Coordinates of C-alpha atoms and ligand atoms in Angstrom, one line a residue:
X1 CA 35.9 -7.7 3.1
X2 CA 35.3 -10.2 6.0
X3 CA 35.5 -13.6 5.0
X4 CA 34.1 -14.9 8.0
X5 CA 30.7 -13.2 7.2
X6 CA 30.8 -14.7 3.6
X7 CA 31.8 -17.8 4.9
X8 CA 29.3 -17.8 7.4
X9 CA 26.7 -17.4 4.7
X10 CA 28.1 -19.7 2.2
X11 CA 27.7 -22.4 5.0
X12 CA 24.2 -21.2 6.0
X13 CA 22.6 -20.9 2.9
X14 CA 23.0 -24.9 2.3
X15 CA 20.2 -25.2 4.7
X16 CA 18.1 -22.9 2.6
X17 CA 18.9 -24.1 -1.2
X18 CA 17.1 -22.2 -3.6
X19 CA 14.3 -24.5 -5.0
X20 CA 14.3 -25.3 -8.8
X21 CA 11.4 -23.0 -9.6
X22 CA 10.8 -20.2 -12.2
X23 CA 13.2 -16.8 -11.5
X24 CA 12.4 -15.1 -8.3
X25 CA 11.7 -11.4 -8.5
X26 CA 11.7 -8.4 -6.1
X27 CA 8.4 -6.7 -7.6
X28 CA 6.1 -3.9 -6.3
X29 CA 4.9 -6.0 -3.1
X30 CA 8.7 -7.5 -2.6
X31 CA 8.7 -11.4 -3.1
X32 CA 5.4 -13.2 -3.0
X33 CA 4.3 -16.8 -4.2
X34 CA 3.3 -20.0 -2.6
X35 CA 4.6 -20.3 0.9
X36 CA 6.5 -23.8 0.2
X37 CA 8.9 -22.0 -1.9
X38 CA 9.9 -19.1 0.1
X39 CA 12.6 -20.1 2.4
X40 CA 15.5 -19.5 0.4
X41 CA 14.1 -16.1 -0.8
X42 CA 13.6 -15.5 3.3
X43 CA 17.2 -16.1 3.8
X44 CA 18.1 -13.7 1.0
X45 CA 16.1 -11.1 2.1
X46 CA 17.8 -11.7 5.9
X47 CA 21.4 -11.2 4.1
X48 CA 20.0 -8.3 2.2
X49 CA 18.6 -6.5 5.4
X50 CA 21.9 -6.8 7.3
X51 CA 23.7 -5.6 4.1
X52 CA 21.5 -2.7 3.7
X53 CA 21.8 -2.1 7.2
X54 CA 25.5 -2.0 7.5
X55 CA 25.5 0.3 4.3
X56 CA 23.0 2.5 6.4
X57 CA 25.6 2.7 9.2
X58 CA 23.9 0.5 11.4
X59 CA 20.4 1.9 11.2
X60 CA 17.8 -0.5 11.6
X61 CA 16.0 -2.3 8.4
X62 CA 12.4 -3.8 8.4
X63 CA 11.3 -7.3 7.1
X64 CA 7.8 -7.9 6.8
X65 CA 6.3 -11.6 6.2
X66 CA 3.1 -11.4 4.5
X67 CA 1.0 -11.9 1.3
X68 CA -1.5 -9.3 1.8
X69 CA -4.5 -10.1 0.2
X70 CA -3.6 -13.4 -1.3
X71 CA -5.0 -16.6 0.5
X72 CA -3.2 -18.4 3.3
X73 CA -1.4 -20.7 1.0
X74 CA 0.9 -17.8 -0.4
X75 CA 3.3 -15.7 1.5
X76 CA 5.7 -12.9 0.9
X77 CA 8.4 -10.9 2.0
X78 CA 9.5 -7.2 1.7
X79 CA 12.0 -5.2 3.1
X80 CA 11.8 -1.5 4.9
X81 CA 14.3 1.0 4.5
X82 CA 15.3 3.1 7.6
X83 CA 12.6 5.9 7.6
X84 CA 9.7 3.4 7.1
X85 CA 9.6 3.6 3.4
X86 CA 9.9 0.9 0.8
X87 CA 13.4 -0.3 -0.2
X88 CA 15.3 1.5 -2.6
X89 CA 15.0 0.6 -6.1
X90 CA 18.5 -0.2 -6.7
X91 CA 18.4 -2.7 -4.1
X92 CA 15.4 -4.6 -5.6
X93 CA 17.5 -5.6 -8.1
X94 CA 20.2 -6.7 -5.8
X95 CA 17.6 -8.6 -3.9
X96 CA 16.3 -10.4 -7.1
X97 CA 19.9 -11.4 -8.5
X98 CA 21.0 -12.9 -5.0
X99 CA 17.8 -14.8 -4.4
X100 CA 18.3 -16.7 -8.0
X101 CA 21.7 -17.8 -6.8
X102 CA 21.7 -21.5 -7.6
X103 CA 24.8 -22.4 -5.4
X104 CA 25.9 -21.6 -2.1
X105 CA 29.2 -20.4 -3.8
X106 CA 27.3 -18.5 -6.4
X107 CA 25.6 -17.0 -3.1
X108 CA 28.9 -15.9 -1.4
X109 CA 30.4 -14.5 -4.4
X110 CA 27.4 -12.3 -5.4
X111 CA 27.0 -10.9 -1.8
X112 CA 30.9 -10.3 -2.1
X113 CA 30.8 -8.3 -5.3
X114 CA 27.8 -6.2 -3.9
X115 CA 30.2 -5.4 -0.6
X116 CA 33.1 -4.6 -2.8
X117 CA 31.0 -2.6 -5.0
X118 CA 28.9 -0.3 -2.5
X119 CA 31.9 -0.4 -0.3
X120 CA 29.9 -1.8 2.6
X121 CA 32.3 -2.0 5.5
X122 CA 31.9 -5.5 6.9
X123 CA 34.9 -5.1 8.9
X124 CA 34.3 -2.2 11.1
X125 CA 32.8 -1.8 14.7
X126 CA 29.1 -1.0 13.3
X127 CA 26.6 -4.2 13.7
X128 CA 23.9 -4.4 11.2
X129 CA 20.5 -4.2 13.1
X130 CA 17.3 -5.6 11.7
X131 CA 13.6 -5.7 13.1
X132 CA 11.1 -8.1 11.7
X133 CA 7.0 -9.1 12.0
X134 CA 4.8 -11.3 10.3
X135 CA 1.0 -11.6 9.6
X136 CA -1.5 -14.3 10.9
X137 CA -0.2 -16.8 8.4
X138 CA 0.7 -20.0 9.6
X139 CA 3.8 -20.4 7.3
X140 CA 5.1 -17.1 8.7
X141 CA 6.6 -18.9 11.8
X142 CA 8.7 -21.2 9.6
X143 CA 9.9 -18.6 7.2
X144 CA 11.1 -16.4 10.3
X145 CA 13.9 -19.2 10.8
X146 CA 15.4 -18.6 7.4
X147 CA 15.3 -14.7 8.1
X148 CA 16.9 -15.5 11.7
X149 CA 19.6 -18.0 9.9
X150 CA 20.8 -15.2 7.6
X151 CA 20.6 -12.4 10.4
X152 CA 22.7 -14.9 12.5
X153 CA 25.5 -15.5 9.9
X154 CA 25.7 -11.8 9.6
X155 CA 26.2 -11.2 13.1
X156 CA 23.2 -8.9 12.9
X157 CA 21.3 -7.7 16.2
X158 CA 17.7 -8.3 15.5
X159 CA 14.4 -8.1 17.0
X160 CA 11.3 -10.3 16.5
X161 CA 8.4 -8.0 16.8
X162 CA 5.6 -10.8 16.6
X163 CA 2.4 -10.7 14.8
X164 CA 1.8 -7.1 13.3
X165 CA 0.1 -5.0 10.3
X166 CA 2.4 -4.1 7.9
X167 CA 2.3 -0.5 8.6
X168 CA 2.9 -1.1 12.1
X169 CA 6.6 -2.6 11.1
X170 CA 7.2 0.5 9.0
X171 CA 6.3 2.7 12.2
X172 CA 8.6 0.6 14.4
X173 CA 11.5 1.0 11.9
X174 CA 11.3 4.6 11.6
X175 CA 10.3 5.0 15.5
X176 CA 13.5 3.1 16.4
X177 CA 15.8 5.0 13.9
X178 CA 14.5 8.3 15.2
X179 CA 14.7 7.4 19.0
X180 CA 17.5 9.6 19.9
X181 CA 17.0 12.3 17.4
X182 CA 15.5 15.8 17.9
X183 CA 12.5 14.7 16.0
X184 CA 11.6 11.2 17.6
X185 CA 8.8 9.5 15.2
X186 CA 7.0 7.7 18.0
X187 CA 7.6 5.2 21.0
X188 CA 9.6 2.0 19.7
X189 CA 6.8 -0.5 20.7
X190 CA 3.6 -1.8 19.5
X191 CA 1.9 0.1 22.3
X192 CA 3.7 3.2 21.3
X193 CA 1.7 2.8 17.8
X194 CA -1.8 2.7 19.6
X195 CA -0.9 5.4 21.8
X196 CA 0.1 7.7 19.2
X197 CA -2.7 7.5 17.0
X198 CA -5.3 7.1 19.4
X199 CA -4.3 10.1 21.5
X200 CA -4.1 12.3 18.1
X201 CA -7.4 10.9 17.2
X202 CA -8.6 12.2 20.5
X203 CA -7.1 15.6 19.8
X204 CA -9.0 15.7 16.4
X205 CA -12.4 14.5 17.9
X206 CA -12.3 17.4 20.9
X207 CA -14.6 19.5 18.8
X208 CA -17.0 16.9 17.3
X209 CA -19.0 13.7 18.0
X210 CA -19.1 10.7 15.7
X211 CA -22.0 10.2 13.5
X212 CA -23.2 6.7 14.2
X213 CA -21.2 3.3 14.1
X214 CA -18.9 1.9 11.7
X215 CA -18.6 -1.8 11.1
X216 CA -15.1 -3.2 10.0
X217 CA -14.4 -6.2 8.1
X218 CA -10.8 -7.4 9.0
X219 CA -10.6 -10.1 6.3
X220 CA -9.8 -12.5 8.9
X221 CA -6.2 -11.3 9.0
X222 CA -3.9 -9.4 11.4
X223 CA -6.0 -5.9 11.1
X224 CA -8.7 -7.7 13.5
X225 CA -6.1 -8.4 16.6
X226 CA -4.6 -5.0 16.1
X227 CA -7.9 -3.1 15.7
X228 CA -9.2 -4.7 18.9
X229 CA -6.1 -3.6 20.6
X230 CA -6.2 0.0 19.1
X231 CA -10.0 0.3 20.7
X232 CA -8.8 -0.3 23.9
X233 CA -6.7 3.1 23.7
X234 CA -9.7 5.1 21.9
X235 CA -12.5 7.1 23.7
X236 CA -15.6 4.8 24.5
X237 CA -18.6 5.8 22.5
X238 CA -20.1 6.9 25.9
X239 CA -17.4 9.6 25.9
X240 CA -17.6 10.7 22.4
X241 CA -15.7 8.0 20.6
X242 CA -16.5 6.1 17.5
X243 CA -18.2 2.7 17.9
X244 CA -16.7 0.2 15.8
X245 CA -17.9 -3.1 15.2
X246 CA -15.4 -5.9 14.2
X247 CA -16.5 -8.4 11.7
X248 CA -14.3 -11.3 9.9
X249 CA -11.9 -11.6 12.5
X250 CA -11.3 -15.4 12.7
X251 CA -7.6 -15.7 12.7
X252 CA -7.2 -19.1 13.9
X253 CA -8.7 -20.8 10.6
X254 CA -6.2 -19.9 7.6
X255 CA -8.9 -21.2 5.2
X256 CA -10.8 -17.9 5.8
X257 CA -8.2 -15.4 5.3
X258 CA -9.1 -12.9 2.7
X259 CA -11.9 -15.6 1.6
X260 CA -15.0 -13.5 0.0
X261 CA -14.2 -10.5 2.6
X262 CA -11.5 -7.9 2.8
X263 CA -10.6 -4.6 0.9
X264 CA -9.5 -6.5 -2.7
X265 CA -12.6 -8.6 -2.7
X266 CA -14.9 -5.5 -1.9
X267 CA -13.0 -3.4 -4.5
X268 CA -12.6 -5.7 -7.3
X269 CA -16.2 -7.6 -7.2
X270 CA -17.8 -4.3 -6.2
X271 CA -20.0 -6.2 -3.6
X272 CA -20.0 -6.5 0.3
X273 CA -17.9 -9.1 2.0
X274 CA -20.2 -12.3 1.9
X275 CA -22.6 -12.9 4.7
X276 CA -22.7 -9.1 5.2
X277 CA -26.1 -7.9 6.1
X278 CA -25.9 -4.4 7.0
X279 CA -28.6 -2.0 7.5
X280 CA -29.4 0.5 4.4
X281 CA -26.6 3.6 4.8
X282 CA -24.7 1.7 7.5
X283 CA -21.0 2.9 7.1
X284 CA -18.5 -0.4 6.5
X285 CA -15.3 -0.5 5.8
X286 CA -13.0 -3.3 4.9
X287 CA -9.3 -3.9 5.6
X288 CA -7.0 -6.2 3.3
X289 CA -5.0 -9.2 5.1
X290 CA -2.2 -7.1 6.2
X291 CA -4.2 -4.1 7.1
X292 CA -2.5 -1.5 4.7
X293 CA -5.4 -1.1 2.7
X294 CA -9.1 0.2 3.4
X295 CA -12.3 0.9 1.5
X296 CA -15.4 2.1 2.7
X297 CA -18.9 1.2 1.2
X298 CA -22.5 0.9 2.1
X299 CA -25.9 -0.4 1.0
X300 CA -28.6 1.7 -0.2
X301 CA -32.3 0.4 0.1
X302 CA -33.0 -2.5 -2.0
X303 CA -29.2 -3.6 -1.3
X304 CA -27.8 -1.3 -3.8
X305 CA -24.1 -1.6 -3.2
X306 CA -22.0 1.7 -3.0
X307 CA -18.2 1.8 -2.9
X308 CA -16.3 4.5 -1.1
X309 CA -12.6 3.5 -2.6
X310 CA -9.4 5.3 -2.3
X311 CA -10.3 7.8 -4.7
X312 CA -12.8 8.8 -2.2
X313 CA -10.8 8.8 0.6
X314 CA -8.2 11.0 -1.1
X315 CA -10.5 13.5 -2.2
X316 CA -12.0 13.7 1.2
X317 CA -8.8 14.0 3.0
X318 CA -7.7 16.6 0.5
X319 CA -10.9 18.5 0.7
X320 CA -11.1 18.6 4.6
X321 CA -7.3 19.5 5.1
X322 CA -7.7 22.3 2.6
X323 CA -10.3 23.7 4.5
X324 CA -8.6 23.3 7.7
X325 CA -5.5 25.0 6.4
X326 CA -7.7 28.2 5.0
X327 CA -9.2 28.4 8.2
X328 CA -6.0 28.3 9.9
X329 CA -4.5 31.3 7.7
X330 CA -1.9 29.0 5.9
X331 CA -3.2 28.8 2.6
X332 CA -0.6 31.0 1.2
X333 CA 2.0 28.9 2.9
X334 CA 0.8 25.5 2.5
X335 CA 0.0 23.9 -0.9
X336 CA -2.0 20.5 -1.0
X337 CA -1.7 18.1 -4.1
X338 CA -3.2 14.8 -4.7
X339 CA -1.4 12.1 -6.5
X340 CA -3.1 9.3 -8.5
X341 CA -2.6 6.4 -10.6
X342 CA -4.2 6.0 -13.9
X343 CA -6.5 3.6 -12.1
X344 CA -8.3 6.6 -10.6
X345 CA -11.8 7.3 -11.6
X346 CA -11.8 10.0 -14.5
X347 CA -14.6 11.6 -12.4
X348 CA -12.4 11.8 -9.1
X349 CA -9.4 13.4 -11.2
X350 CA -11.9 15.9 -12.7
X351 CA -13.4 16.9 -9.1
X352 CA -9.8 17.2 -7.9
X353 CA -9.0 19.6 -10.5
X354 CA -12.2 21.6 -10.9
X355 CA -14.0 21.1 -7.8
X356 CA -11.4 21.4 -5.4
X357 CA -8.9 23.2 -7.5
X358 CA -6.0 21.1 -6.3
X359 CA -2.9 19.8 -8.5
X360 CA -3.2 16.1 -9.6
X361 CA 0.0 14.3 -10.2
X362 CA -0.2 10.7 -11.7
X363 CA 2.4 8.3 -11.3
X364 CA 2.9 4.2 -12.5
X365 CA 1.4 1.9 -10.5
X366 CA 2.9 0.8 -7.0
X367 CA 2.7 2.8 -3.9
X368 CA 6.5 3.6 -4.1
X369 CA 6.0 5.8 -6.8
X370 CA 2.9 7.5 -5.5
X371 CA 4.8 8.1 -2.1
X372 CA 7.6 9.7 -3.8
X373 CA 5.5 12.0 -5.9
X374 CA 3.4 12.9 -2.7
X375 CA 6.6 14.0 -1.0
X376 CA 7.1 17.0 -3.4
X377 CA 4.1 18.8 -2.0
X378 CA 3.7 20.6 1.1
X379 CA 0.6 18.4 2.0
X380 CA 0.8 15.2 -0.4
X381 CA -2.3 13.0 -0.6
X382 CA -1.8 9.9 -2.1
X383 CA -4.1 6.8 -2.7
X384 CA -4.4 3.8 -5.1
X385 CA -8.0 3.4 -6.0
X386 CA -7.6 0.2 -4.4
X387 CA -7.5 1.9 -0.8
X388 CA -3.7 2.2 0.0
X389 CA -2.6 5.6 0.7
X390 CA -1.8 8.1 3.2
X391 CA -1.1 11.9 3.6
X392 CA 2.4 13.2 3.9
X393 CA 3.2 16.4 5.5
X394 CA 6.5 18.0 4.3
X395 CA 9.0 19.0 7.2
X396 CA 8.1 22.4 6.3
X397 CA 4.5 22.2 6.5
X398 CA 4.7 20.0 9.6
X399 CA 6.6 22.9 11.3
X400 CA 4.2 25.8 10.0
X401 CA 1.4 23.8 11.4
X402 CA 3.0 23.2 14.6
X403 CA 4.2 26.7 15.2
X404 CA 1.6 28.9 13.9
X405 CA 0.1 31.4 16.2
X406 CA -3.6 31.4 16.3
X407 CA -5.3 34.9 16.0
X408 CA -8.9 33.7 17.0
X409 CA -10.7 30.6 18.4
X410 CA -11.6 29.4 15.1
X411 CA -7.8 29.2 14.2
X412 CA -7.0 27.7 17.0
X413 CA -9.6 25.1 16.3
X414 CA -8.0 24.5 13.0
X415 CA -4.6 24.3 14.1
X416 CA -5.3 21.7 16.8
X417 CA -7.1 19.4 14.2
X418 CA -4.4 19.7 11.8
X419 CA -1.9 19.1 14.7
X420 CA -3.8 15.9 15.6
X421 CA -3.7 14.8 12.0
X422 CA -0.1 15.0 11.4
X423 CA 0.4 12.5 14.3
X424 CA -2.4 10.4 13.6
X425 CA -1.7 9.9 10.0
X426 CA 1.0 7.3 9.5
X427 CA 4.1 9.1 7.6
X428 CA 5.5 5.9 6.6
X429 CA 3.2 4.0 4.1
X430 CA -0.5 3.4 3.7
X431 CA -2.3 2.4 6.9
X432 CA -5.6 1.1 7.0
X433 CA -6.1 1.6 10.9
X434 CA -4.6 5.2 10.8
X435 CA -6.9 6.0 7.5
X436 CA -10.1 4.2 9.5
X437 CA -9.6 7.2 11.9
X438 CA -8.8 9.5 9.3
X439 CA -12.0 9.1 7.5
X440 CA -14.1 9.0 11.3
X441 CA -12.6 12.3 12.1
X442 CA -13.5 14.0 8.5
X443 CA -17.1 12.6 8.4
X444 CA -17.7 13.6 12.2
X445 CA -16.3 17.3 11.2
X446 CA -17.9 17.4 7.9
X447 CA -21.3 16.1 9.5
X448 CA -21.5 13.8 6.5
X449 CA -23.2 10.6 6.2
X450 CA -22.2 8.1 3.6
X451 CA -24.6 9.4 1.3
X452 CA -23.4 13.1 1.7
X453 CA -19.7 11.7 1.0
X454 CA -20.8 9.7 -2.1
X455 CA -22.5 12.5 -3.4
X456 CA -19.6 14.9 -3.7
X457 CA -19.1 13.5 -7.4
X458 CA -20.6 10.8 -9.6
X459 CA -18.1 8.1 -10.7
X460 CA -18.0 7.3 -14.3
X461 CA -19.0 3.6 -14.9
X462 CA -15.6 1.5 -15.2
X463 CA -14.4 -1.9 -15.2
X464 CA -10.8 -3.5 -14.4
X465 CA -10.3 -7.1 -16.1
X466 CA -7.4 -9.5 -15.9
X467 CA -6.2 -11.0 -19.5
X468 CA -4.3 -14.1 -19.5
X469 CA -1.7 -13.8 -22.3
X470 CA 1.3 -15.8 -23.6
X471 CA 3.9 -13.5 -22.4
X472 CA 2.9 -10.4 -20.1
X473 CA 6.5 -9.1 -20.9
X474 CA 5.4 -8.4 -24.5
X475 CA 3.7 -5.4 -23.0
X476 CA 5.5 -2.3 -22.5
X477 CA 4.1 1.3 -21.9
X478 CA 5.3 4.4 -23.4
X479 CA 7.6 5.9 -20.5
X480 CA 6.3 9.4 -19.2
X481 CA 2.7 8.3 -19.7
X482 CA 1.8 6.7 -16.3
X483 CA 1.2 3.4 -18.1
X484 CA -1.4 4.6 -20.4
X485 CA 0.1 4.1 -23.7
X486 CA 1.3 1.1 -24.8
X487 CA 4.8 1.1 -26.9
X488 CA 4.4 -2.7 -27.5
X489 CA 3.3 -4.9 -28.8
X490 CA 3.5 -2.5 -31.8
X491 CA 0.6 -1.2 -33.4
X492 CA -1.9 -2.6 -30.7
X493 CA -2.1 0.9 -29.0
X494 CA -3.4 2.3 -32.4
X495 CA -6.1 -0.7 -32.5
X496 CA -7.2 0.2 -29.0
X497 CA -7.4 4.1 -29.8
X498 CA -9.6 3.5 -32.6
X499 CA -12.1 1.4 -30.5
X500 CA -12.0 3.3 -27.8
X501 CA -12.9 6.3 -29.9
X502 CA -16.4 5.0 -30.5
X503 CA -17.7 5.4 -26.9
X504 CA -18.7 8.7 -25.0
X505 CA -16.4 10.2 -22.3
X506 CA -14.2 7.0 -22.7
X507 CA -10.7 6.0 -21.7
X508 CA -9.1 2.8 -21.6
X509 CA -5.6 1.4 -21.0
X510 CA -3.6 -2.1 -20.9
X511 CA -0.5 -2.9 -18.6
X512 CA 1.1 -5.7 -17.6
X513 CA 0.7 -6.6 -14.0
X514 CA 4.1 -6.3 -11.9
X515 CA 2.5 -9.0 -9.3
X516 CA 0.7 -11.2 -11.5
X517 CA 1.1 -12.9 -14.8
X518 CA -1.4 -11.5 -16.6
X519 CA -2.5 -8.1 -18.5
X520 CA -4.8 -5.7 -17.0
X521 CA -7.3 -3.9 -19.1
X522 CA -8.9 -0.7 -17.1
X523 CA -11.8 1.3 -19.0
X524 CA -14.2 3.7 -18.3
X525 CA -17.3 5.9 -20.4
X526 CA -20.5 7.3 -19.9
X527 CA -22.5 4.5 -19.3
X528 CA -22.0 0.8 -18.1
X529 CA -23.6 -0.4 -21.1
X530 CA -20.7 1.2 -23.2
X531 CA -17.7 0.3 -20.9
X532 CA -19.0 -3.7 -21.0
X533 CA -18.8 -3.2 -24.8
X534 CA -15.6 -1.2 -25.1
X535 CA -13.9 -4.0 -22.6
X536 CA -15.1 -6.8 -24.7
X537 CA -13.4 -5.3 -28.0
X538 CA -10.4 -4.2 -26.2
X539 CA -10.0 -7.6 -24.7
X540 CA -10.5 -9.2 -27.7
X541 CA -7.7 -7.4 -29.4
X542 CA -5.1 -8.0 -26.6
X543 CA -6.3 -11.9 -26.8
X544 CA -5.9 -11.9 -30.6
X545 CA -2.4 -10.2 -30.3
X546 CA -1.3 -12.7 -27.8
X547 CA -2.5 -15.7 -29.8
X548 CA -0.4 -14.1 -32.6
X549 CA 2.7 -14.0 -30.7
X550 CA 2.5 -17.0 -29.0
X551 CA 2.1 -18.5 -32.7
X552 CA 5.0 -16.7 -33.6
X553 CA 7.0 -17.7 -30.8
X554 CA 6.3 -21.6 -31.2
X555 CA 7.1 -21.1 -35.2
X556 CA 10.4 -19.6 -34.1
X557 CA 11.2 -22.3 -31.9
X558 CA 10.2 -25.0 -34.3
X559 CA 12.3 -23.2 -36.8
X560 CA 15.2 -22.7 -34.4
Ligands
GN1_1 C1 -4.6 -2.3 -10.4 C2 -4.2 -2.6 -9.2 O1 -5.1 -2.6 -8.3 N1 -2.7 -3.1 -9.2 C3 -2.5 -3.3 -7.8 C4 -1.5 -4.5 -7.9 O2 -0.4 -4.2 -9.0 P1 -0.4 -4.8 -10.2 O3 1.1 -4.3 -10.9 O4 -1.5 -4.1 -11.1 O5 -0.4 -6.2 -10.3 O6 -0.8 -4.9 -7.0 C5 0.2 -4.0 -6.1 C6 0.8 -4.3 -4.9 O7 0.0 -4.5 -4.1 C7 -0.7 -2.7 -6.1 O8 0.1 -1.6 -5.5 C8 -1.3 -2.4 -7.2 O9 -2.4 -1.1 -7.0
MG2 MG1 -1.8 -5.1 1.8

C-alpha cells in the first residue's frame, strides 16, 4: 500500500474534519444535506472517486455536486461510475463508512483497509482520473475545494467541468471513457453533448413538423443556461424546429431556486409553477433543479390543471417506439418493456399491459433499480412517476436498428427515426433536456396535442403523503414486493389491508423514504373522495403505531 497516498490523505483530512452531526449516509441520491455540513463529505467523495478510478484501471469517475429539487441552502454530492451509471452499491457502503470517520487516523486506516481488501493498486503507474461538475448553487464553488483537496492528495488527474446539469456530467464520464473505443459515446465536451442530441433531434424531425410551442419552466436552476445553449444548436422554428419558450431562468438569485416551481413542485402539488398564466391547452413542461427530471402539464378551460407525469412519458415513448419497431419490420427481433415503481398509477400499468400489450417490471424506488431492470430488455423504457427516466437500447437492439436494410420507404423512415432516437436519448441516466426533445418528437409524429396525449388512459385518483414518525427505520418492507408490503412494524400491514379493502379499485402502500426522515403513504382508488378518506385512515394507523413505538422506546429508555 502507498504510505504516501494515505499519509497525504491523513494530513489533508485535518482541513476537512467531520462536523459533530448525525451519521452521513450515501443514499439513493448520494449524500444530501445542509450545504454547511458537506465539506468533509466532499473530501470523502474525492477520495472514494480516486480509489474507484484506480480499481477501474484509471477509467474516469464523475462527481456531481447538486441537491436537485431541494432549496439553495441544501447541497449534495454523488459519484458516477465509468459508463455514466450510478455508483455500484458496494461502494455506497464504503462511502458511507469513510464519511463517518471521526479522526484523521480513522480516515487513513479505513481508506487503507479498502485498498487492501479490494486489492487496489496504488503503487503502480496508473493514475486515477476524475471529472466533476456542479449545479448553480452558490455553495458548490466552496465544496469543490474539498473535492480537489482529496484529488490532489491522491495524485488524481482531474477536470473541473464547471456548471452543468447532472445528466451532462453522466454523458461526459461515458464519453471520456469510450473516446478511444470502437464505439465512442460522444465528444468529450459540453458542446459535444448539444451537438449529439440536437443533430439526432433534427434527424428524427426530418419527416414531421412540431405542433405548436412548448413553455419550459427551468426551476431557476442549471437547466436554464443548458437549455438556452441547446436551443442554439436546434433548428429554428422557421425551419421546422420546435418553439421553446423558457420560464424561471433566474440563476443569479439563489432564493428562487426550486421555489414554487420546477418538476417536483408541479408533481407533488399538482399545480402549475406560481405565476404561470398559460393559455388553455398550452403545452408546458417543468425541469427540476439539476435537470434530470421533467413533467409535462397543461390547463384546460377554467384553469383545470392536467399533469402528464413520468408514467405518461413512459407510455408515450413505449407506444411510439413499438410502432416504429413494427414499421421497420423488427418486431420479432426487438422486445420492448417498461419499468415502473410502485408509485406508477395503476391505470398506467393496466394500459401498458392490456392496451400496449407490453411487459411491465416493478422495482423498488430509486433510479438505479429501474435502470438495471431496463437493461434486461432489448428496449427498456423506465420512468419514475416523478419524471426521472430514460429509454435504454441494448447493444443487440442498437446493432439491429443500425444495420437493418430497409425494404420500403416506410421502413427507411421508421429506421431513420429509430436511429435518431438511439443517439438523442441519454443512455446513462434520466435527462430532462433529452426527454424534452423525445416528447416533442413523439407528439409531432403522432400529431398529438396535449389533450390527445392525456386521453390515452385515465389516471386513477391518487394521493402521496408524507408522515413524520418517531423512527422511519422501524418500517421495513417484504423483499420481492417492490416495497408494496410492510414486514414491520408487525401487524400494521394487516390493518392497512383491512382498511384498503373497504374502497373500490383501491391500492395503498407505506414505505420509509430513502431521502427524508419520513414515511411515505401512497394510495389510489376509484374516486378522489375514496382516496381522501382511505388516506386519512391509513395515515392515522401509521401515526398511532409510531406513537406506540415512541412511547415503548421512551419506557425502555427510562427502565434502562
Ligand atoms: C416517491 C418519490 O418520488 N420518491 C423519490 C425520492 O425517494 P424516497 O426514497 O421516496 O425519498 O427521491 C429519490 C431520489 O431523488 C427518487 O428517486 C424517488 O422517486
Ligand atoms: Mg434531480
